[in-house]
Amino acid sequence: MSGIFQSAFGYFSASNNVQNENSFVGQVIEISSVKLRIKRVIAEGGYAVVFVAQDVSTSVEYALKRLLAADEDSKKNVMQEVNVLKKLAGHPNIIQYLSASYIDKSKTSHGQHEFLLITELCTGGSLVEILQSRSTPFDPETVCQIFYQTCKAVAHMHSLPEPIIHRDLKIENLLISSDGTIKLCDFGSSTLEEFQPDLTWTSNQRSMLEDNMAKFTTPMYRAPEMVDTWNNFNVGKAVDTWALGCILYILCYMKHPFEDSSKLRIINANYTLPPDPKYSCFHSIIRGCFQVDPEKRLTALEILERLAAIAESNGYNLKAPLDITAQPTTSTPNDLLTNDLNNANGIRTAPPPRPVQPSPAHNVPRPPPPAASQSNPHPPPRPALIQNPPNKQPEPQKSIPSGGGGLFSSLKGVSGSFFKNLKDTSSKVMQTMQQSIARTDLDISYITSRILVMPYPSEGIESAYRTNHIEDVRLFLDSRHPNNKYSVYNVSGRSHYSKFGQARVVDCSFAYPEHFKAPLLNSLYQLCEDIYQYLAGDSRNVCVVHCVDGKATSATLVCGLLIYAGLYEVPEDALQMFAVCVVS
């Protein structure tokens, strides 16, 4: 890990312990009619030093970056950085520019152009320092919050009338303000230029471009098109997306995907995703960022949409201030183990409340709760558990906690919900939910992170022409949701000899009388209630709904569940949600 967390100049953190002697310290300077006393050095580099500067009249502290430019090219680069900061001023996730001053080299004692750049001082420290102090990665919610704020800054840069490319995005350039907000800094490598190599380019042109990239970028964060220009890929905004993928990977796994900066590994996107399922919700974003072809890479806006979908699926509050500090070294192993287990188990301190049950239009009789099936060949008018051995009772349902156990954190919990008015959102946002969960070769769709839909699993000869062999499905579910933390709801109308081990399997054929294409209303209500209670019993539980094709009949139950949960009142809205999440 030491290789990726090298100290980098350019961040304005008050927590840095750099205290080198400098003749500038102690002086009082005036910039824009404001007198500032230089208090101490907080970072140093070859051509620049960052100080804490205090307003003499108000005692407010700022970061002052003193840059020296020996030649015209260096002067141009510094002026570019200042101009970029001016253009980006006001965005909540970008270091705030306040003022700047310039002294011509003819008026300085050192014979170089001198720039004084005043910005806000991020007293929360640098993210790299906090990561260095930790023995375990952040929990998924914190990762989502940090990365969301980072992507907001990049998306803002890319969406300007003249898009700005940072070119040197890395974990070292992320600071934390006093109010717990991520701040992107160090725009010394940023540019407005994009390059499009083609067959007419000479080897000299390509070498010059690669040298330029090497000058302004960090090796392990470089995109393939920056390392090798012979593929004739566009060198533009997508280089920032690649770097964002590196940042997300580091936040999840505390290591860099290309730590050795190997050119061959980068141009082939040769990296490995650790098997830890804790961060599997981010895998599709990482893969989308690490596309060799920049045209196929996710954009910053698309990443934001996927992060919003992940937050909705897990009940994360993206607007909450970050509560992260350097991890104390006095933490005991037991404390760390407890925290890690809680995070791995998805335990949340404040789950969203359980929605109020809808009242049936008529006082219809309701079947009793699911029970283990008996030897009686005729199914009773209730959900039947056909999986558990006859001499073993199914796992009893836990009482519903006051918070609902985060059951529908994917759908409810905060005002302004991402899917609150689904019918009014754009089709582009609709498609995001479908893409936000990592897919496999199996025909399995995640409606949310805890509701899955698939076709009827095949066995025997049927598996020769149908997808989803039952063994493959079982292995998939056991790997994604270990310890039998899933319940299968069979609404296909066909019984099968299940091979799901000790997992809970509910035969829903009672809800569909013979020749009926739609379920009985009271039976549908009972199924929704049973799913709700099962998911509420454990935050790790998921439900798997399958019919013959994984569409029509499954859609009825899933959409009924969304309405039961209170997310939608109009069935068409629930159907639209289902449609964009299930692969056609």
Coordinates of C-alpha atoms in Angstrom, one line a residue:
M1 CA 0.0 0.0 0.0
S2 CA 2.9 2.3 0.6
G3 CA 3.4 2.6 -3.2
I4 CA 0.2 4.4 -3.8
F5 CA 0.1 6.6 -0.8
Q6 CA 3.3 8.6 -1.6
S7 CA 3.2 12.1 -0.2
A8 CA 2.1 14.5 -2.9
F9 CA 2.5 18.2 -3.0
G10 CA -0.5 20.3 -4.0
Y11 CA -3.0 19.7 -1.2
F12 CA -3.9 22.3 1.3
S13 CA -4.4 20.4 4.4
A14 CA -3.9 22.0 7.8
S15 CA -3.2 18.6 9.4
N16 CA 0.0 18.0 7.4
N17 CA 3.0 18.0 9.8
V18 CA 5.4 19.6 7.4
Q19 CA 7.1 22.3 9.4
N20 CA 10.2 23.2 7.4
E21 CA 11.8 26.5 8.0
N22 CA 11.1 29.1 5.4
S23 CA 12.0 32.7 5.3
F24 CA 8.4 33.5 4.1
V25 CA 7.0 32.4 7.5
G26 CA 6.2 35.3 9.8
Q27 CA 5.9 37.9 7.1
V28 CA 2.8 40.0 6.6
I29 CA 1.7 40.3 2.9
E30 CA -1.2 42.2 1.3
I31 CA -3.3 40.6 -1.4
S32 CA -6.5 42.3 -2.7
S33 CA -6.3 44.8 0.2
V34 CA -6.3 42.0 2.7
K35 CA -3.3 41.7 5.1
L36 CA -2.2 38.1 5.7
R37 CA 0.3 36.8 8.2
I38 CA 2.2 33.7 7.1
K39 CA 2.0 31.3 10.0
R40 CA 3.5 28.0 8.9
V41 CA 4.4 25.7 6.0
I42 CA 2.0 22.8 5.4
A43 CA 3.5 21.4 2.2
E44 CA 6.5 21.8 0.0
G45 CA 7.4 20.9 -3.6
G46 CA 10.1 21.7 -6.1
Y47 CA 8.6 24.9 -7.4
A48 CA 5.9 25.7 -4.8
V49 CA 5.2 25.9 -1.1
V50 CA 1.8 25.9 0.7
F51 CA 1.4 28.0 3.8
V52 CA -1.3 28.7 6.4
A53 CA -2.0 32.4 6.1
Q54 CA -4.1 34.2 8.7
D55 CA -6.1 37.4 8.0
V56 CA -4.7 39.9 10.4
S57 CA -8.1 41.6 11.0
T58 CA -10.4 38.6 11.3
S59 CA -8.0 35.8 12.3
V60 CA -9.6 33.6 9.6
E61 CA -7.0 31.1 8.2
Y62 CA -6.5 30.4 4.5
A63 CA -4.2 28.3 2.4
L64 CA -1.6 30.3 0.4
K65 CA 0.2 28.6 -2.4
R66 CA 3.4 30.3 -3.5
L67 CA 4.4 29.2 -7.0
L68 CA 7.7 30.1 -8.8
A69 CA 7.9 29.9 -12.6
A70 CA 11.4 30.0 -14.1
D71 CA 10.4 30.3 -17.7
E72 CA 7.5 31.2 -19.9
D73 CA 6.2 27.7 -20.2
S74 CA 6.1 27.3 -16.4
K75 CA 4.4 30.7 -16.2
K76 CA 1.8 29.7 -18.7
N77 CA 1.1 26.5 -16.7
V78 CA 0.6 28.4 -13.4
M79 CA -1.7 30.9 -15.1
Q80 CA -3.7 28.0 -16.5
E81 CA -4.1 26.7 -13.0
V82 CA -5.3 30.0 -11.7
N83 CA -7.7 30.5 -14.5
V84 CA -9.1 27.0 -14.0
L85 CA -9.7 27.6 -10.3
K86 CA -11.5 30.9 -11.2
K87 CA -13.8 29.0 -13.6
L88 CA -14.6 26.3 -11.1
A89 CA -15.1 28.7 -8.1
G90 CA -18.3 28.1 -6.3
H91 CA -18.7 24.3 -6.7
P92 CA -19.1 22.7 -3.3
N93 CA -16.6 19.8 -4.0
I94 CA -13.8 21.9 -5.5
I95 CA -11.3 23.8 -3.5
Q96 CA -12.5 27.4 -3.3
Y97 CA -10.5 30.0 -5.1
L98 CA -10.4 33.4 -3.3
S99 CA -7.7 35.5 -4.8
A100 CA -4.3 35.5 -6.6
S101 CA -1.4 37.8 -7.0
Y102 CA 1.5 38.0 -9.5
I103 CA 5.0 39.4 -9.3
D104 CA 7.1 39.7 -12.4
K105 CA 10.5 38.1 -12.3
S106 CA 12.1 41.5 -12.8
K107 CA 10.7 42.6 -9.4
T108 CA 11.7 39.5 -7.5
S109 CA 15.0 38.8 -5.7
H110 CA 15.1 35.2 -7.0
G111 CA 14.7 36.2 -10.6
Q112 CA 11.6 34.0 -11.2
H113 CA 8.0 34.8 -11.8
E114 CA 6.1 34.5 -8.5
F115 CA 2.4 33.7 -8.0
L116 CA 0.5 33.8 -4.7
L117 CA -2.7 31.8 -4.8
I118 CA -5.2 32.1 -1.9
T119 CA -7.8 29.3 -1.4
E120 CA -9.8 27.9 1.5
L121 CA -8.0 25.9 4.1
C122 CA -9.3 22.3 4.4
T123 CA -8.9 21.6 8.1
G124 CA -10.4 18.1 7.9
G125 CA -7.1 16.8 6.5
S126 CA -6.3 14.9 3.3
L127 CA -8.0 11.7 2.4
V128 CA -4.7 9.9 1.8
E129 CA -3.7 10.6 5.4
I130 CA -6.9 9.1 6.7
L131 CA -6.5 6.0 4.5
Q132 CA -2.9 5.6 5.7
S133 CA -4.0 5.6 9.3
R134 CA -6.6 2.9 8.8
S135 CA -6.1 -0.9 9.0
T136 CA -9.4 -1.6 7.2
P137 CA -11.2 0.1 4.2
F138 CA -14.1 2.4 4.6
D139 CA -17.6 0.8 4.8
P140 CA -19.5 0.8 1.5
E141 CA -21.7 3.7 2.5
T142 CA -18.7 5.9 3.2
V143 CA -17.1 4.8 -0.1
C144 CA -20.2 5.7 -1.9
Q145 CA -20.4 9.2 -0.3
I146 CA -16.7 10.0 -0.9
F147 CA -16.8 8.8 -4.5
Y148 CA -20.1 10.5 -5.2
Q149 CA -18.7 13.9 -4.1
T150 CA -15.5 13.3 -6.1
C151 CA -17.5 12.5 -9.3
K152 CA -19.7 15.6 -8.8
A153 CA -16.6 17.7 -9.0
V154 CA -15.4 15.9 -12.1
A155 CA -18.8 16.0 -13.8
H156 CA -19.0 19.7 -13.2
M157 CA -15.6 20.2 -14.9
H158 CA -16.6 18.0 -17.9
S159 CA -20.0 19.7 -18.3
L160 CA -18.7 23.3 -18.7
P161 CA -19.1 24.9 -22.2
E162 CA -15.4 24.5 -22.5
P163 CA -14.8 21.2 -20.7
I164 CA -11.9 21.0 -18.3
I165 CA -9.9 17.8 -18.0
H166 CA -8.1 17.4 -14.7
R167 CA -5.6 14.8 -16.0
D168 CA -4.1 14.1 -12.6
L169 CA -7.0 12.8 -10.5
K170 CA -5.7 10.7 -7.6
I171 CA -6.4 9.9 -4.0
E172 CA -3.8 12.4 -2.9
N173 CA -5.7 15.3 -4.4
L174 CA -8.8 14.8 -2.3
L175 CA -9.2 16.9 0.8
I176 CA -11.8 17.1 3.5
S177 CA -13.2 20.5 4.6
S178 CA -14.2 21.4 8.1
D179 CA -17.8 20.5 7.4
G180 CA -17.0 17.0 6.1
T181 CA -17.1 17.7 2.4
I182 CA -14.7 16.2 -0.2
K183 CA -12.7 18.9 -2.0
L184 CA -10.8 18.3 -5.2
C185 CA -7.6 20.2 -5.5
D186 CA -4.4 20.6 -7.5
F187 CA -5.3 21.8 -11.0
G188 CA -1.8 22.3 -12.2
S189 CA -2.2 19.6 -14.8
S190 CA -5.6 20.5 -16.0
T191 CA -6.2 21.4 -19.6
L192 CA -8.9 22.3 -22.1
E193 CA -7.2 20.4 -24.9
E194 CA -8.2 17.1 -26.3
F195 CA -6.1 15.1 -28.7
Q196 CA -7.2 12.7 -31.5
P197 CA -4.3 10.7 -33.0
D198 CA -5.0 9.2 -36.3
L199 CA -3.2 7.4 -39.2
T200 CA -1.7 10.7 -40.3
W201 CA 0.2 11.2 -37.1
T202 CA 4.0 10.7 -37.2
S203 CA 5.9 8.8 -34.6
N204 CA 7.4 12.1 -33.5
Q205 CA 4.0 13.6 -32.8
R206 CA 3.0 10.5 -30.8
S207 CA 6.2 10.7 -28.8
M208 CA 5.6 14.4 -28.0
L209 CA 2.1 13.7 -26.8
E210 CA 3.2 10.8 -24.6
D211 CA 6.0 13.0 -23.1
N212 CA 3.4 15.7 -22.4
M213 CA 1.2 13.1 -20.7
A214 CA 4.1 11.9 -18.6
K215 CA 4.9 15.5 -17.5
F216 CA 1.4 16.2 -16.2
T217 CA 0.2 12.9 -15.0
T218 CA 0.9 10.2 -12.4
P219 CA 2.0 6.9 -13.9
M220 CA -0.3 4.4 -12.1
Y221 CA -3.4 6.6 -12.9
R222 CA -2.7 7.0 -16.6
A223 CA -5.3 5.7 -19.0
P224 CA -4.3 3.4 -21.9
E225 CA -4.6 6.1 -24.5
M226 CA -2.1 8.2 -22.5
V227 CA 0.4 5.4 -22.3
D228 CA 0.1 4.2 -25.9
T229 CA -1.0 6.6 -28.6
W230 CA -0.8 4.0 -31.4
N231 CA -4.3 2.8 -30.8
N232 CA -5.5 6.2 -32.1
F233 CA -7.9 6.6 -29.2
N234 CA -9.1 10.1 -28.3
V235 CA -7.2 11.6 -25.3
G236 CA -9.9 13.6 -23.6
K237 CA -12.3 13.6 -20.7
A238 CA -12.3 9.8 -20.5
V239 CA -8.8 9.9 -19.0
D240 CA -10.4 11.3 -15.8
T241 CA -12.9 8.5 -15.8
W242 CA -10.1 5.9 -15.8
A243 CA -8.5 7.7 -12.9
L244 CA -11.9 7.7 -11.1
G245 CA -11.9 3.9 -11.4
C246 CA -8.5 3.8 -9.7
I247 CA -9.8 6.0 -6.9
L248 CA -12.9 3.8 -6.4
Y249 CA -10.7 0.7 -6.4
I250 CA -8.4 2.2 -3.7
L251 CA -11.4 3.3 -1.5
C252 CA -12.7 -0.3 -1.6
Y253 CA -9.6 -2.4 -1.4
M254 CA -6.8 -0.1 0.1
K255 CA -4.6 -0.9 -2.9
H256 CA -4.1 0.4 -6.4
P257 CA -5.2 -1.8 -9.4
F258 CA -2.1 -0.9 -11.3
E259 CA 0.3 -0.3 -8.4
D260 CA 3.4 -1.3 -10.5
S261 CA 2.4 1.2 -13.2
S262 CA 3.0 -1.5 -15.8
K263 CA 2.4 -0.2 -19.3
L264 CA 1.3 -3.6 -20.5
R265 CA -1.2 -4.1 -17.7
I266 CA -2.7 -0.7 -18.2
I267 CA -3.1 -0.9 -22.0
N268 CA -4.8 -4.2 -21.6
A269 CA -6.8 -3.2 -18.5
N270 CA -5.3 -6.2 -16.7
Y271 CA -6.5 -5.9 -13.1
T272 CA -8.1 -8.2 -10.6
L273 CA -11.2 -7.6 -8.5
P274 CA -10.8 -9.1 -5.0
P275 CA -13.5 -11.7 -4.2
D276 CA -14.8 -9.7 -1.2
P277 CA -18.6 -9.4 -1.8
K278 CA -18.8 -6.4 0.5
Y279 CA -18.0 -4.0 -2.4
S280 CA -19.6 -6.0 -5.2
C281 CA -22.2 -3.2 -5.8
F282 CA -19.3 -1.0 -7.1
H283 CA -17.9 -3.7 -9.5
S284 CA -19.9 -2.6 -12.5
I285 CA -18.6 1.0 -12.1
I286 CA -15.0 -0.2 -11.8
R287 CA -15.4 -2.3 -14.9
G288 CA -17.1 0.6 -16.7
C289 CA -14.2 2.9 -15.8
F290 CA -11.6 0.4 -16.9
Q291 CA -12.6 0.1 -20.5
V292 CA -9.6 0.2 -22.8
D293 CA -11.6 2.1 -25.5
P294 CA -12.4 5.5 -24.0
E295 CA -15.6 5.6 -26.2
K296 CA -17.0 2.7 -24.2
R297 CA -15.9 4.1 -20.8
L298 CA -18.5 5.5 -18.4
T299 CA -18.8 9.2 -18.2
A300 CA -18.8 11.1 -14.9
L301 CA -22.5 11.8 -15.2
E302 CA -23.2 8.1 -15.8
I303 CA -21.1 7.2 -12.7
L304 CA -23.2 9.6 -10.7
E305 CA -26.4 8.0 -11.8
R306 CA -25.1 4.5 -10.9
L307 CA -24.0 5.7 -7.5
A308 CA -27.4 7.2 -6.9
A309 CA -29.0 3.9 -7.8
I310 CA -26.6 2.1 -5.4
A311 CA -27.4 4.6 -2.7
E312 CA -31.1 4.0 -3.2
S313 CA -30.6 0.2 -3.2
N314 CA -28.8 0.3 0.2
G315 CA -30.3 3.3 1.9
Y316 CA -27.2 5.5 1.8
N317 CA -27.5 9.2 2.4
L318 CA -25.3 10.9 -0.2
K319 CA -26.0 14.3 1.3
A320 CA -24.8 13.5 4.8
P321 CA -21.4 15.1 5.8
L322 CA -18.5 12.7 6.0
D323 CA -17.6 11.6 9.4
I324 CA -14.2 10.2 8.8
T325 CA -11.0 11.0 10.7
A326 CA -7.6 9.4 11.0
Q327 CA -8.1 6.0 12.7
P328 CA -6.6 6.1 16.2
T329 CA -3.7 3.7 16.6
T330 CA -5.0 2.8 20.1
S331 CA -8.0 0.9 18.7
T332 CA -8.0 -2.7 20.0
P333 CA -8.1 -5.7 17.6
N334 CA -11.6 -6.5 19.1
D335 CA -12.9 -3.0 18.2
L336 CA -11.6 -3.3 14.7
L337 CA -13.0 -6.8 14.3
T338 CA -16.4 -5.7 15.6
N339 CA -16.5 -2.8 13.2
D340 CA -15.5 -4.9 10.3
L341 CA -18.1 -7.6 11.1
N342 CA -20.8 -5.0 11.4
N343 CA -19.9 -3.5 8.0
A344 CA -19.6 -6.9 6.4
N345 CA -23.0 -7.9 7.7
G346 CA -24.6 -4.7 6.5
I347 CA -25.7 -3.7 10.0
R348 CA -27.1 -0.1 10.0
T349 CA -27.8 1.9 13.1
A350 CA -30.9 3.7 11.7
P351 CA -32.8 1.6 9.2
P352 CA -35.8 3.2 7.5
P353 CA -39.2 2.7 9.0
R354 CA -41.5 -0.1 7.9
P355 CA -44.2 1.2 5.6
V356 CA -47.8 1.0 6.8
Q357 CA -49.6 -2.0 5.4
P358 CA -52.2 -1.2 2.8
S359 CA -55.8 -2.0 3.7
P360 CA -57.6 -4.5 1.4
A361 CA -60.6 -3.1 -0.4
H362 CA -62.7 -5.9 1.0
N363 CA -62.4 -8.0 4.1
V364 CA -61.2 -11.1 2.3
P365 CA -59.9 -14.1 4.2
R366 CA -56.2 -14.4 4.3
P367 CA -54.2 -17.6 4.3
P368 CA -51.9 -18.5 7.2
P369 CA -48.2 -17.8 7.0
P370 CA -45.9 -20.2 5.0
A371 CA -45.3 -23.5 6.5
A372 CA -43.2 -26.6 5.5
S373 CA -44.9 -28.8 3.0
Q374 CA -46.2 -32.2 4.1
S375 CA -46.6 -35.4 2.2
N376 CA -50.1 -34.3 1.0
P377 CA -49.9 -34.2 -2.8
H378 CA -52.4 -31.4 -2.9
P379 CA -50.9 -28.0 -2.0
P380 CA -52.8 -26.1 0.7
P381 CA -54.1 -22.6 0.0
R382 CA -50.9 -21.0 1.4
P383 CA -47.3 -20.5 0.5
A384 CA -45.6 -23.9 1.0
L385 CA -42.0 -24.4 1.9
I386 CA -40.9 -27.4 -0.2
Q387 CA -37.2 -27.3 0.5
N388 CA -36.7 -28.0 4.1
P389 CA -36.5 -31.7 5.3
P390 CA -39.8 -33.0 6.8
N391 CA -38.2 -33.4 10.3
K392 CA -36.9 -29.8 10.3
Q393 CA -39.0 -26.8 10.8
P394 CA -38.2 -23.8 8.6
E395 CA -36.3 -21.0 10.2
P396 CA -38.8 -19.0 12.1
Q397 CA -39.5 -15.5 11.0
K398 CA -37.9 -12.9 13.3
S399 CA -40.1 -10.2 14.6
I400 CA -40.1 -7.1 12.5
P401 CA -37.7 -4.5 14.1
S402 CA -38.9 -1.0 14.6
G403 CA -36.8 0.2 11.7
G404 CA -37.6 -2.6 9.3
G405 CA -34.0 -3.8 9.2
G406 CA -33.3 -1.7 6.1
L407 CA -35.7 -3.8 4.2
F408 CA -36.7 -1.3 1.5
S409 CA -33.7 1.0 1.9
S410 CA -33.5 0.4 -1.9
L411 CA -36.8 2.1 -2.3
K412 CA -37.7 4.3 0.6
G413 CA -36.2 6.3 3.4
V414 CA -35.3 9.9 2.3
S415 CA -37.3 12.7 0.8
G416 CA -36.5 13.4 -2.8
S417 CA -36.0 9.7 -3.5
F418 CA -34.2 8.9 -6.7
F419 CA -37.1 6.8 -7.9
K420 CA -39.9 8.8 -6.1
N421 CA -41.4 10.0 -9.4
L422 CA -40.1 7.4 -11.8
K423 CA -42.5 8.3 -14.5
D424 CA -41.2 11.9 -14.6
T425 CA -37.5 11.0 -14.9
S426 CA -35.6 10.6 -18.1
S427 CA -35.1 7.3 -19.9
K428 CA -31.4 7.6 -19.3
V429 CA -31.9 7.6 -15.6
M430 CA -34.2 4.6 -16.0
Q431 CA -31.5 2.6 -17.7
T432 CA -29.1 3.3 -14.9
M433 CA -30.7 1.0 -12.3
Q434 CA -30.5 -1.9 -14.8
Q435 CA -26.8 -1.3 -15.2
S436 CA -26.0 -0.5 -11.6
I437 CA -25.8 -4.1 -10.5
A438 CA -23.1 -6.4 -11.8
R439 CA -24.4 -8.9 -14.3
T440 CA -23.2 -12.5 -15.0
D441 CA -23.8 -14.8 -17.9
L442 CA -26.8 -16.2 -16.0
D443 CA -30.2 -14.7 -16.8
I444 CA -30.7 -13.1 -13.3
S445 CA -31.8 -9.5 -12.8
Y446 CA -31.5 -7.4 -9.7
I447 CA -34.6 -5.2 -9.2
T448 CA -32.8 -3.9 -6.1
S449 CA -29.9 -5.3 -4.2
R450 CA -32.3 -7.6 -2.3
I451 CA -34.9 -8.5 -4.9
L452 CA -33.8 -10.8 -7.8
V453 CA -35.8 -12.1 -10.7
M454 CA -34.9 -15.0 -13.0
P455 CA -36.5 -17.6 -15.3
Y456 CA -37.3 -21.1 -14.1
P457 CA -34.1 -22.9 -13.4
S458 CA -33.5 -25.8 -15.8
E459 CA -32.5 -29.4 -15.1
G460 CA -31.7 -32.5 -17.1
I461 CA -32.4 -32.5 -20.8
E462 CA -34.1 -29.1 -20.5
S463 CA -30.8 -27.5 -19.6
A464 CA -29.5 -28.3 -23.1
Y465 CA -31.7 -25.6 -24.6
R466 CA -32.6 -23.3 -21.6
T467 CA -30.4 -21.0 -19.6
N468 CA -30.0 -21.0 -15.9
H469 CA -29.0 -24.5 -15.0
I470 CA -30.1 -25.0 -11.5
E471 CA -26.6 -25.9 -10.3
D472 CA -25.2 -22.7 -11.8
V473 CA -28.0 -20.7 -10.2
R474 CA -27.3 -22.3 -6.8
L475 CA -23.6 -21.6 -7.0
F476 CA -24.3 -18.0 -8.0
L477 CA -26.7 -17.4 -5.1
D478 CA -24.5 -19.2 -2.6
S479 CA -21.5 -17.1 -3.6
R480 CA -23.4 -13.8 -3.7
H481 CA -25.6 -14.5 -0.7
P482 CA -23.8 -17.1 1.5
N483 CA -25.2 -18.9 4.5
N484 CA -28.5 -19.5 2.7
K485 CA -29.5 -15.9 3.1
Y486 CA -32.0 -16.1 0.2
S487 CA -35.6 -17.3 -0.2
V488 CA -36.8 -18.6 -3.6
Y489 CA -40.4 -17.8 -4.5
N490 CA -41.6 -20.1 -7.2
V491 CA -44.5 -18.6 -9.2
S492 CA -44.0 -20.7 -12.3
G493 CA -46.9 -23.1 -11.5
R494 CA -44.4 -25.9 -11.9
S495 CA -43.0 -27.9 -9.0
H496 CA -39.4 -28.9 -9.0
Y497 CA -37.1 -30.9 -6.9
S498 CA -35.0 -28.1 -5.6
K499 CA -31.3 -28.3 -5.2
F500 CA -30.8 -25.1 -3.2
G501 CA -29.5 -26.9 -0.1
Q502 CA -31.0 -25.5 3.1
A503 CA -32.2 -22.3 1.4
R504 CA -35.9 -21.4 1.9
V505 CA -38.1 -22.2 -1.1
V506 CA -41.7 -21.1 -1.2
D507 CA -44.2 -22.8 -3.6
C508 CA -46.6 -20.0 -4.7
S509 CA -48.9 -22.2 -6.8
F510 CA -51.7 -21.7 -4.3
A511 CA -52.0 -18.1 -5.5
Y512 CA -52.9 -19.1 -9.0
P513 CA -56.0 -21.3 -9.3
E514 CA -56.2 -23.5 -12.3
H515 CA -56.8 -21.6 -15.6
F516 CA -56.2 -18.3 -13.7
K517 CA -53.6 -16.1 -15.3
A518 CA -53.7 -13.5 -12.5
P519 CA -53.2 -14.4 -8.8
L520 CA -55.9 -14.1 -6.2
L521 CA -55.7 -10.6 -4.6
N522 CA -55.6 -11.9 -1.0
S523 CA -52.9 -14.5 -1.9
L524 CA -50.8 -11.8 -3.6
Y525 CA -51.1 -9.7 -0.5
Q526 CA -50.0 -12.6 1.7
L527 CA -47.0 -13.2 -0.5
C528 CA -45.9 -9.6 -0.4
E529 CA -46.3 -9.7 3.4
D530 CA -44.3 -12.9 3.6
I531 CA -41.5 -11.4 1.4
Y532 CA -41.5 -8.2 3.5
Q533 CA -41.2 -10.1 6.8
Y534 CA -38.5 -12.4 5.5
L535 CA -36.4 -9.5 4.3
A536 CA -37.0 -7.6 7.5
G537 CA -35.8 -10.5 9.6
D538 CA -32.2 -10.1 8.5
S539 CA -30.5 -7.2 6.6
R540 CA -28.6 -9.9 4.6
N541 CA -31.7 -11.7 3.4
V542 CA -32.6 -11.5 -0.3
C543 CA -35.6 -12.9 -2.2
V544 CA -35.5 -14.6 -5.6
V545 CA -38.7 -14.6 -7.7
H546 CA -38.9 -16.9 -10.6
C547 CA -41.6 -17.9 -13.1
V548 CA -41.2 -19.7 -16.4
D549 CA -39.7 -16.7 -18.3
G550 CA -38.8 -14.4 -15.4
K551 CA -41.1 -11.7 -16.7
A552 CA -44.9 -11.7 -16.7
T553 CA -45.8 -13.6 -13.6
S554 CA -42.7 -12.5 -11.7
A555 CA -43.6 -8.9 -12.7
T556 CA -47.0 -9.3 -11.0
L557 CA -45.5 -10.3 -7.7
V558 CA -42.6 -7.9 -7.7
C559 CA -44.7 -4.9 -8.8
G560 CA -47.3 -5.9 -6.1
L561 CA -44.4 -5.8 -3.6
L562 CA -43.3 -2.3 -4.7
I563 CA -46.9 -1.1 -4.3
Y564 CA -47.3 -2.9 -1.0
A565 CA -44.1 -1.2 0.3
G566 CA -45.7 2.2 -0.5
L567 CA -43.2 3.2 -3.1
Y568 CA -45.8 3.5 -5.9
E569 CA -49.5 4.1 -6.0
V570 CA -49.9 3.7 -9.8
P571 CA -49.2 0.2 -11.1
E572 CA -47.7 1.5 -14.3
D573 CA -44.9 3.2 -12.4
A574 CA -44.0 -0.1 -10.7
L575 CA -44.1 -1.8 -14.1
Q576 CA -41.8 0.8 -15.5
M577 CA -39.3 0.2 -12.7
F578 CA -39.5 -3.6 -13.4
A579 CA -39.1 -3.1 -17.1
V580 CA -35.8 -1.1 -16.9
C581 CA -34.2 -3.5 -14.4
V582 CA -34.9 -6.8 -16.2
V583 CA -32.9 -7.7 -19.3
S584 CA -35.2 -8.1 -22.3

